[in-house]
PDB file of C-alpha atoms in Angstrom:
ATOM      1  CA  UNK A   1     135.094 142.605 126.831  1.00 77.00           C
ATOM      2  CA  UNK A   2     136.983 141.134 124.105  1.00 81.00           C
ATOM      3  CA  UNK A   3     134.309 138.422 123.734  1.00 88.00           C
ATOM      4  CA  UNK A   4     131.583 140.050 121.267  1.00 88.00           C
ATOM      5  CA  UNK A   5     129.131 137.325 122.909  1.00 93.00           C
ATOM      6  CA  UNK A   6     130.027 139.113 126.619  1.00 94.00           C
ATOM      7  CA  UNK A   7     129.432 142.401 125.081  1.00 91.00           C
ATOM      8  CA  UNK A   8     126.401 142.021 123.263  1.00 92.00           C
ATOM      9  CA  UNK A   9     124.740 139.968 126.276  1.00 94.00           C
ATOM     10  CA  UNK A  10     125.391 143.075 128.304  1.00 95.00           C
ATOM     11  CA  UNK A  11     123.000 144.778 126.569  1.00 94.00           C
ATOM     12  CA  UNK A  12     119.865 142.087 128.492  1.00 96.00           C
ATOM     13  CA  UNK A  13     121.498 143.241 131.924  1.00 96.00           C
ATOM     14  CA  UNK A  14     120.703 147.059 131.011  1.00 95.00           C
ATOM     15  CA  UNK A  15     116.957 147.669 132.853  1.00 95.00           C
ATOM     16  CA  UNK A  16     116.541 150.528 130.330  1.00 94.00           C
ATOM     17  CA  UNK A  17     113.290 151.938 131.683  1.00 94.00           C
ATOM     18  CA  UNK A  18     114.381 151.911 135.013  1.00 95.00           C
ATOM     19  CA  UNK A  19     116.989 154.075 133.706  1.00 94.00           C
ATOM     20  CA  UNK A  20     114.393 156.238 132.122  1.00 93.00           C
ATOM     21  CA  UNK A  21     112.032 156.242 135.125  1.00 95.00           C
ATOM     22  CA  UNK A  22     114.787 156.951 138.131  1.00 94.00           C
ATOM     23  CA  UNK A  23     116.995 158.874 136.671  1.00 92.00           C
ATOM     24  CA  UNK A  24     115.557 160.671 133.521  1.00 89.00           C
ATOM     25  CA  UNK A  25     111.987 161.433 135.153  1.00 90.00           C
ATOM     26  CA  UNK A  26     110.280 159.619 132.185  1.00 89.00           C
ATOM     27  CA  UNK A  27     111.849 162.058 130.185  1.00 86.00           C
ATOM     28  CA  UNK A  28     113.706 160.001 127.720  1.00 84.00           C
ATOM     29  CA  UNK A  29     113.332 156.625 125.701  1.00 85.00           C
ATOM     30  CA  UNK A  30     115.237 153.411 125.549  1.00 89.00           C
ATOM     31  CA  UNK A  31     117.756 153.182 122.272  1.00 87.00           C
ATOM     32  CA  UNK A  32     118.903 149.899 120.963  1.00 89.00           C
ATOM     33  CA  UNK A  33     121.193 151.405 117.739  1.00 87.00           C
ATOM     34  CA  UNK A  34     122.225 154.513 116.711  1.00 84.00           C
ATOM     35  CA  UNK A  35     119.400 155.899 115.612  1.00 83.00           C
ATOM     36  CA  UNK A  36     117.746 158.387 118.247  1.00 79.00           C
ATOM     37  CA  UNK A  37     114.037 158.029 119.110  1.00 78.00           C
ATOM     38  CA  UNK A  38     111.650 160.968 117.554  1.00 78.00           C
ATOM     39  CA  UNK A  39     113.698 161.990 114.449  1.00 80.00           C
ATOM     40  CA  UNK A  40     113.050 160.610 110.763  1.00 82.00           C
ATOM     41  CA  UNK A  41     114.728 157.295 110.187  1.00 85.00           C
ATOM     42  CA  UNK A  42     113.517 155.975 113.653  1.00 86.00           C
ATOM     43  CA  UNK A  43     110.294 156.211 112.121  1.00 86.00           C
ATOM     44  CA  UNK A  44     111.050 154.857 108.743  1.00 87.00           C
ATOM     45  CA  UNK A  45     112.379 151.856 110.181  1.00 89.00           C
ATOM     46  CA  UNK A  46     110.078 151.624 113.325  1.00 91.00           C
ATOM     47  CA  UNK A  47     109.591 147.703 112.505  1.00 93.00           C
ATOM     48  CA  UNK A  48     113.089 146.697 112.900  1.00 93.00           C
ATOM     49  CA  UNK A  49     113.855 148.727 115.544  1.00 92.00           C
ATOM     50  CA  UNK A  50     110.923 147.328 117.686  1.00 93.00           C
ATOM     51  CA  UNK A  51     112.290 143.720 116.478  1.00 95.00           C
ATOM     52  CA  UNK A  52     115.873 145.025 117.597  1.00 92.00           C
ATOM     53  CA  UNK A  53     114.451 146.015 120.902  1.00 92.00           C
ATOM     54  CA  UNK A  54     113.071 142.231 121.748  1.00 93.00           C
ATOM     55  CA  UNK A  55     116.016 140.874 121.068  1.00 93.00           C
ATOM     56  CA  UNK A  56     118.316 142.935 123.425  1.00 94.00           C
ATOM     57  CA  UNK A  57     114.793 143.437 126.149  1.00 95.00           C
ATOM     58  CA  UNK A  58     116.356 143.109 130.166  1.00 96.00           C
ATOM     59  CA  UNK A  59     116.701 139.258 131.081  1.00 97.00           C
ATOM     60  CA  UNK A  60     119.256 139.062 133.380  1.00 97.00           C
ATOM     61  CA  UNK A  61     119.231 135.072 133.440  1.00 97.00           C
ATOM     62  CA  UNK A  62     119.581 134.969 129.795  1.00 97.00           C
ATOM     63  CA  UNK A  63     122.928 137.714 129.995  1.00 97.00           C
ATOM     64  CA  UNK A  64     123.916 135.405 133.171  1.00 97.00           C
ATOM     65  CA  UNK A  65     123.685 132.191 130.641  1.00 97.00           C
ATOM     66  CA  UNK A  66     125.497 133.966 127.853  1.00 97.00           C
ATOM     67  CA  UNK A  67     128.245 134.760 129.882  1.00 97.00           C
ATOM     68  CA  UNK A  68     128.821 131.891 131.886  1.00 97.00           C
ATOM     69  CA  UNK A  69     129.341 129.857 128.112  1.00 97.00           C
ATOM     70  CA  UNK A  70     131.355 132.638 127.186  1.00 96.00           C
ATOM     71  CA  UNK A  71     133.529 132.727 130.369  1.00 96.00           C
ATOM     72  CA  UNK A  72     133.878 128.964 130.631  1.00 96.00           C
ATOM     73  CA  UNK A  73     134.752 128.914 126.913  1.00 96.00           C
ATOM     74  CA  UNK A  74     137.918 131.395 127.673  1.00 95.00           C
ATOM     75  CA  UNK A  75     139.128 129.121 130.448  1.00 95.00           C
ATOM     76  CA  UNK A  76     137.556 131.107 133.390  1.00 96.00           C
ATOM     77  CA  UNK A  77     136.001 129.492 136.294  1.00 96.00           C
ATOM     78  CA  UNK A  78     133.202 130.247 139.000  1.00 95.00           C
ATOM     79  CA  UNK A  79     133.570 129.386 142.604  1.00 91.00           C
ATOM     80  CA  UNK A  80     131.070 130.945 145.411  1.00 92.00           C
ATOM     81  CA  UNK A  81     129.904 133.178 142.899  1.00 93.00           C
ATOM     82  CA  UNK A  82     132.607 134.788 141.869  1.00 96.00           C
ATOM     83  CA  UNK A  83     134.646 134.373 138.237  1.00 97.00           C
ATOM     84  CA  UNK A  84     138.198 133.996 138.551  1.00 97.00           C
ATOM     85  CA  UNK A  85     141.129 133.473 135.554  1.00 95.00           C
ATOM     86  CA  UNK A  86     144.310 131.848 136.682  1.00 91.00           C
ATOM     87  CA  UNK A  87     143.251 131.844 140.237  1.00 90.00           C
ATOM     88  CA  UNK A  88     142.693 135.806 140.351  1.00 94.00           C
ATOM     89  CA  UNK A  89     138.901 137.641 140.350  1.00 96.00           C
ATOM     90  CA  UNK A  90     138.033 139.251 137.261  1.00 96.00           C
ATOM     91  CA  UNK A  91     137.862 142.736 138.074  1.00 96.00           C
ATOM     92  CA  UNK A  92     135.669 145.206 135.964  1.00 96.00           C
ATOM     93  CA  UNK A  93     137.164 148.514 136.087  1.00 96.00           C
ATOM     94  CA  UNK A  94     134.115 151.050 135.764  1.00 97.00           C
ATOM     95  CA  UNK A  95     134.391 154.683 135.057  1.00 97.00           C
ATOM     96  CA  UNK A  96     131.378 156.732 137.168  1.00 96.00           C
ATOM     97  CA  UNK A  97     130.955 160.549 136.637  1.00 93.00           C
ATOM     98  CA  UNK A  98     130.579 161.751 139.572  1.00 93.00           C
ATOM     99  CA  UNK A  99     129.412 164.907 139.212  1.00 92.00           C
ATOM    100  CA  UNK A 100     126.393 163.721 137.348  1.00 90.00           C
ATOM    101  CA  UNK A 101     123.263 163.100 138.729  1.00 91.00           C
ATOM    102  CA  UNK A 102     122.276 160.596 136.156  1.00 91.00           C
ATOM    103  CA  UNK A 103     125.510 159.239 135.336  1.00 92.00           C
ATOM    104  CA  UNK A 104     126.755 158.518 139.204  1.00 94.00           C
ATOM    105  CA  UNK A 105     123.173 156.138 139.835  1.00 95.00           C
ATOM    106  CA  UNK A 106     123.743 154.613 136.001  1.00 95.00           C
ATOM    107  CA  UNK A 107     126.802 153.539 136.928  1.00 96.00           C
ATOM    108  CA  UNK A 108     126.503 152.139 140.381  1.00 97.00           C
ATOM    109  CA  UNK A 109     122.905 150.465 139.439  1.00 96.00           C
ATOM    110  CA  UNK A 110     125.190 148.540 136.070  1.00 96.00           C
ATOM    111  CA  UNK A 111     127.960 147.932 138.643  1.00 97.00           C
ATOM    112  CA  UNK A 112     125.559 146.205 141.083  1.00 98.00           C
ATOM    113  CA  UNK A 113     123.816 144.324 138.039  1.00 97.00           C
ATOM    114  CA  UNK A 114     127.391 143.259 137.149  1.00 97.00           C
ATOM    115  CA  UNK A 115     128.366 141.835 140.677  1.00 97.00           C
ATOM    116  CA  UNK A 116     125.512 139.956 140.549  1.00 97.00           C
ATOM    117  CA  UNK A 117     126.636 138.245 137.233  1.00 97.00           C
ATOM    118  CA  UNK A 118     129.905 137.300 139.275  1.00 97.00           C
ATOM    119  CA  UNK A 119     132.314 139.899 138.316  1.00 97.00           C
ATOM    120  CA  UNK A 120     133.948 142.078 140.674  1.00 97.00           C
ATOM    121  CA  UNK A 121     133.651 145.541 140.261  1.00 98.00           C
ATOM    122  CA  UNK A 122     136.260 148.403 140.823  1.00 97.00           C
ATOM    123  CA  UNK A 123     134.285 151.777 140.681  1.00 98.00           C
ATOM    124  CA  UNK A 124     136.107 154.593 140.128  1.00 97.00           C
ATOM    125  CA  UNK A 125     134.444 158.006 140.649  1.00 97.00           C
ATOM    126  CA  UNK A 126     135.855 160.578 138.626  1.00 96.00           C
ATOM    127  CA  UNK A 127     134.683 164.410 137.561  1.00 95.00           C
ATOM    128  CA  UNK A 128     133.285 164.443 133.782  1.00 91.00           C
ATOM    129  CA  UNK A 129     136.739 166.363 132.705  1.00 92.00           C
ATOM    130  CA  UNK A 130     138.937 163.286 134.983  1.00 94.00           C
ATOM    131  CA  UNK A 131     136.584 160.642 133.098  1.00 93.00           C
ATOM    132  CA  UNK A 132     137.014 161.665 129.732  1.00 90.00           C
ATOM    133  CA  UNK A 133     140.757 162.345 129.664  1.00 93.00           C
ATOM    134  CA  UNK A 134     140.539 158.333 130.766  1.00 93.00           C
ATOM    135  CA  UNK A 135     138.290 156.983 128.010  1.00 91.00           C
ATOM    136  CA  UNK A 136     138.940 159.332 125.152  1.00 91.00           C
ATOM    137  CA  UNK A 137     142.665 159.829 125.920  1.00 93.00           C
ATOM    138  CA  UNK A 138     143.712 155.882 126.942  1.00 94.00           C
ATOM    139  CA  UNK A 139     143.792 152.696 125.038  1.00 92.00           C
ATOM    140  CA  UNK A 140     141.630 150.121 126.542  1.00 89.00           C
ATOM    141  CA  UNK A 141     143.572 147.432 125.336  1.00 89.00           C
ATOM    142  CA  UNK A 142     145.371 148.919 128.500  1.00 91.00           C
ATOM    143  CA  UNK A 143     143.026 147.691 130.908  1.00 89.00           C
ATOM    144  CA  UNK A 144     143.053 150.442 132.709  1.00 92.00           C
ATOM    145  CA  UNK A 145     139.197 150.537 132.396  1.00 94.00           C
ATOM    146  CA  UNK A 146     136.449 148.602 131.131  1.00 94.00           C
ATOM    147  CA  UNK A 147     133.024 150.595 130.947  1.00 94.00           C
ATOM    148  CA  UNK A 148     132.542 154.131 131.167  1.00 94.00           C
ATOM    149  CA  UNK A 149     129.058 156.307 131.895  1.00 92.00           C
ATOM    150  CA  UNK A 150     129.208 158.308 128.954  1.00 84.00           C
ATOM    151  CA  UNK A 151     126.255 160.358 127.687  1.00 69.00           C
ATOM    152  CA  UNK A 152     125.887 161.716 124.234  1.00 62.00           C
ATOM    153  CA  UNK A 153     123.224 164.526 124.552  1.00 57.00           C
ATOM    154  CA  UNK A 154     121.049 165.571 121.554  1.00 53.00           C
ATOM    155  CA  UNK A 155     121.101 168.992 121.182  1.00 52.00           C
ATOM    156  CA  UNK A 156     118.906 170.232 118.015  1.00 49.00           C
ATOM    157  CA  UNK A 157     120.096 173.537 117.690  1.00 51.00           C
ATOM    158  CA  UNK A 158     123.573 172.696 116.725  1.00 46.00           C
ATOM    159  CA  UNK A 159     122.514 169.759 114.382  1.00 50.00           C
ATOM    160  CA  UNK A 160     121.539 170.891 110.580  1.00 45.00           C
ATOM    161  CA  UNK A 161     117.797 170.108 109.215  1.00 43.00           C
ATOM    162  CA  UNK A 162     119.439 167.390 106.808  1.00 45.00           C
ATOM    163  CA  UNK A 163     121.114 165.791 110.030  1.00 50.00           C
ATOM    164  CA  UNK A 164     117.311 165.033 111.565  1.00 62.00           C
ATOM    165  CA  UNK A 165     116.273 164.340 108.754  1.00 67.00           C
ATOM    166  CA  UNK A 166     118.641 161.546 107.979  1.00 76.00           C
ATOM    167  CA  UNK A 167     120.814 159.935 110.659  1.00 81.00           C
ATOM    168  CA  UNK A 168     122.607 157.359 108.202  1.00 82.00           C
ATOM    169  CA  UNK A 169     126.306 159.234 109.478  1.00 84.00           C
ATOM    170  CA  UNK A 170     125.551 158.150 113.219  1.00 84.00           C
ATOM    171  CA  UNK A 171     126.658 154.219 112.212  1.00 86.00           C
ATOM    172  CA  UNK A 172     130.029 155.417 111.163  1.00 86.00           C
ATOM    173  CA  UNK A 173     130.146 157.724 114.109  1.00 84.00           C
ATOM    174  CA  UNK A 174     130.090 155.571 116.641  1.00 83.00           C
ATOM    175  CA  UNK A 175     130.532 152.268 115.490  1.00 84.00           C
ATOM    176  CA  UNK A 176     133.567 152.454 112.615  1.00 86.00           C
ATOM    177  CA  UNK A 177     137.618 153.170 113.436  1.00 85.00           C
ATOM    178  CA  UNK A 178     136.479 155.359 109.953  1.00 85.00           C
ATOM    179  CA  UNK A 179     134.280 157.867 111.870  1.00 85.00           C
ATOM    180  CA  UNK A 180     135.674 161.379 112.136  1.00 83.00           C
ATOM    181  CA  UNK A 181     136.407 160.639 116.068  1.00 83.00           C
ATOM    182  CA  UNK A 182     138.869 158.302 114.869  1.00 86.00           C
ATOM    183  CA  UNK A 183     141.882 159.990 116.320  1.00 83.00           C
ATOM    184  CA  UNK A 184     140.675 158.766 120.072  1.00 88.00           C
ATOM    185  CA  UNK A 185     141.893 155.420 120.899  1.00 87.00           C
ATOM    186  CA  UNK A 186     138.825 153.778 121.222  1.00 87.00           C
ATOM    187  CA  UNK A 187     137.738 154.471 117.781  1.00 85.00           C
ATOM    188  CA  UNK A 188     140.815 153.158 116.211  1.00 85.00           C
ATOM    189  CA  UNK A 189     140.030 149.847 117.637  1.00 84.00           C
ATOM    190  CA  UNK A 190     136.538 149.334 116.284  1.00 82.00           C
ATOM    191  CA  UNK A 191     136.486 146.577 113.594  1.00 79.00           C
ATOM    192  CA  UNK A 192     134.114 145.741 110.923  1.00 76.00           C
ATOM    193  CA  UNK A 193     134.358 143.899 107.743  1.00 81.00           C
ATOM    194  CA  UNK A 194     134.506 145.789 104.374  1.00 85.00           C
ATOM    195  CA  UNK A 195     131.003 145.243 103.687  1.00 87.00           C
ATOM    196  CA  UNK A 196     129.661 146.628 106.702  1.00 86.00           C
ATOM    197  CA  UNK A 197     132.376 149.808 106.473  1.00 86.00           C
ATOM    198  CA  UNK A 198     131.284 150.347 103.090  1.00 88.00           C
ATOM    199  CA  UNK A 199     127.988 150.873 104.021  1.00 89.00           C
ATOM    200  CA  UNK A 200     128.097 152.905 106.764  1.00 88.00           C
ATOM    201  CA  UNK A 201     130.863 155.257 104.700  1.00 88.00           C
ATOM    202  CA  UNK A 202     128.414 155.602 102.358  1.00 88.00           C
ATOM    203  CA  UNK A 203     125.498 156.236 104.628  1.00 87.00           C
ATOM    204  CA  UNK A 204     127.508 159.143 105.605  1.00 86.00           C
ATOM    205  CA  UNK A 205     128.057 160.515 102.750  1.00 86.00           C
ATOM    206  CA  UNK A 206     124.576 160.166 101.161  1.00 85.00           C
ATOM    207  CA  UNK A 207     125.281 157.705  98.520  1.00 88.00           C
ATOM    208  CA  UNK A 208     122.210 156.687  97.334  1.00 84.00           C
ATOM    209  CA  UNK A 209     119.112 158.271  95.444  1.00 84.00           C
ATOM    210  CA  UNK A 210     115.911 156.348  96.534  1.00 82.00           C
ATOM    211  CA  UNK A 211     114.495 154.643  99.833  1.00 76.00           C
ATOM    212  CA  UNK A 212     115.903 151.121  98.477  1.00 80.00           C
ATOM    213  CA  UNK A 213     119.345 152.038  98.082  1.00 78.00           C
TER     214      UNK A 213
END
């Protein structure tokens, strides 16, 4: 996961309306970026997202070709299946709630997509409280795991009118080590040149005057 290539070829493995249909009921949409389906600026930039959504759709043989360039290119091999580095497996360690409906057949469904890209795959179940002492409260440059089932549940009521309206801020949230969740680990590791930090501070902050800007 240190391989941008790995990470964002991930994204084809993800069967997103499966996810929707089996564990959400149909009740809930496929997201590509930050933005969140139904509110303002997923409608003002509809185009792109749609665009965005084709280029990450679920192809499984074109995440398996990604990563076996990727892999090769870091001096890992394949034998039987399986990728190995220095003669040892290359274990995934994934973090399943699993006291959550959703979450527990999210995470066993990506962990079985994963095995079948040649990884192997150490699940760990864990209670939402045990989870999130793990990923909020370790550095993953630890290894001590690799993918989490995480969800990050919209809740109108305790968002303000100008928040719907606009969700510029929600690039800096979760993408920059500038958001204000910065004090986790995991934040402080997220990189981005100046341009693109300077842009997303100043989405947050409402910076500009008209559409263009």
């Amino acid at each position: 996961f240190a391989d941008a290539g790995i990470r964002g070829a991930l994204n084809r493995l993800v069967d997103r309306d499966a996810v929707v249909s089996q564990f959400f009921a149909g009740q809930a949409a496929p997201k590509y970026s930050p933005l969140t389906a139904g509110l303002a600026d997923s409608v003002r930039y509809a185009q792109e997202l749609e665009a965005l959504a084709g280029q990450y759709a679920y192809d499984p043989e074109a995440c398996r070709q990604t990563i076996s360039q990727r892999m090769q290119a870091m001096g890992a091999q394949q034998a039987d299946g399986l990728w190995t580095y220095g003669d040892k497996p290359v274990t995934l360690v994934f973090l399943i709630q699993s006291d959550d409906e959703a979450g527990l057949g999210i995470g066993d469904m990506m962990s079985d997509a994963l095995e079948s890209m040649g990884f192997a795959v150490e699940r760990e179940y864990l209670t939402t409280p045990e989870l999130t002492d793990r990923w909020l409260g370790t550095d993953p440059s630890d290894g001590r795991w690799h993918l989490a089932t995480v969800c990050w549940r919209l809740d109108e009521d305790g968002r303000d009118t100008a928040q719907l309206r606009d969700s510029g801020g929600d690039f800096a949230l979760y993408m920059s080590a500038d958001s204000v969740l910065s004090y986790f680990p995991l934040w402080r590791l997220y990189a981005a040149d100046e341009s693109l930090r300077s842009t997303f501070a100043a989405l947050s902050r409402r910076e500009f005057h008209t559409a263009d800007e």
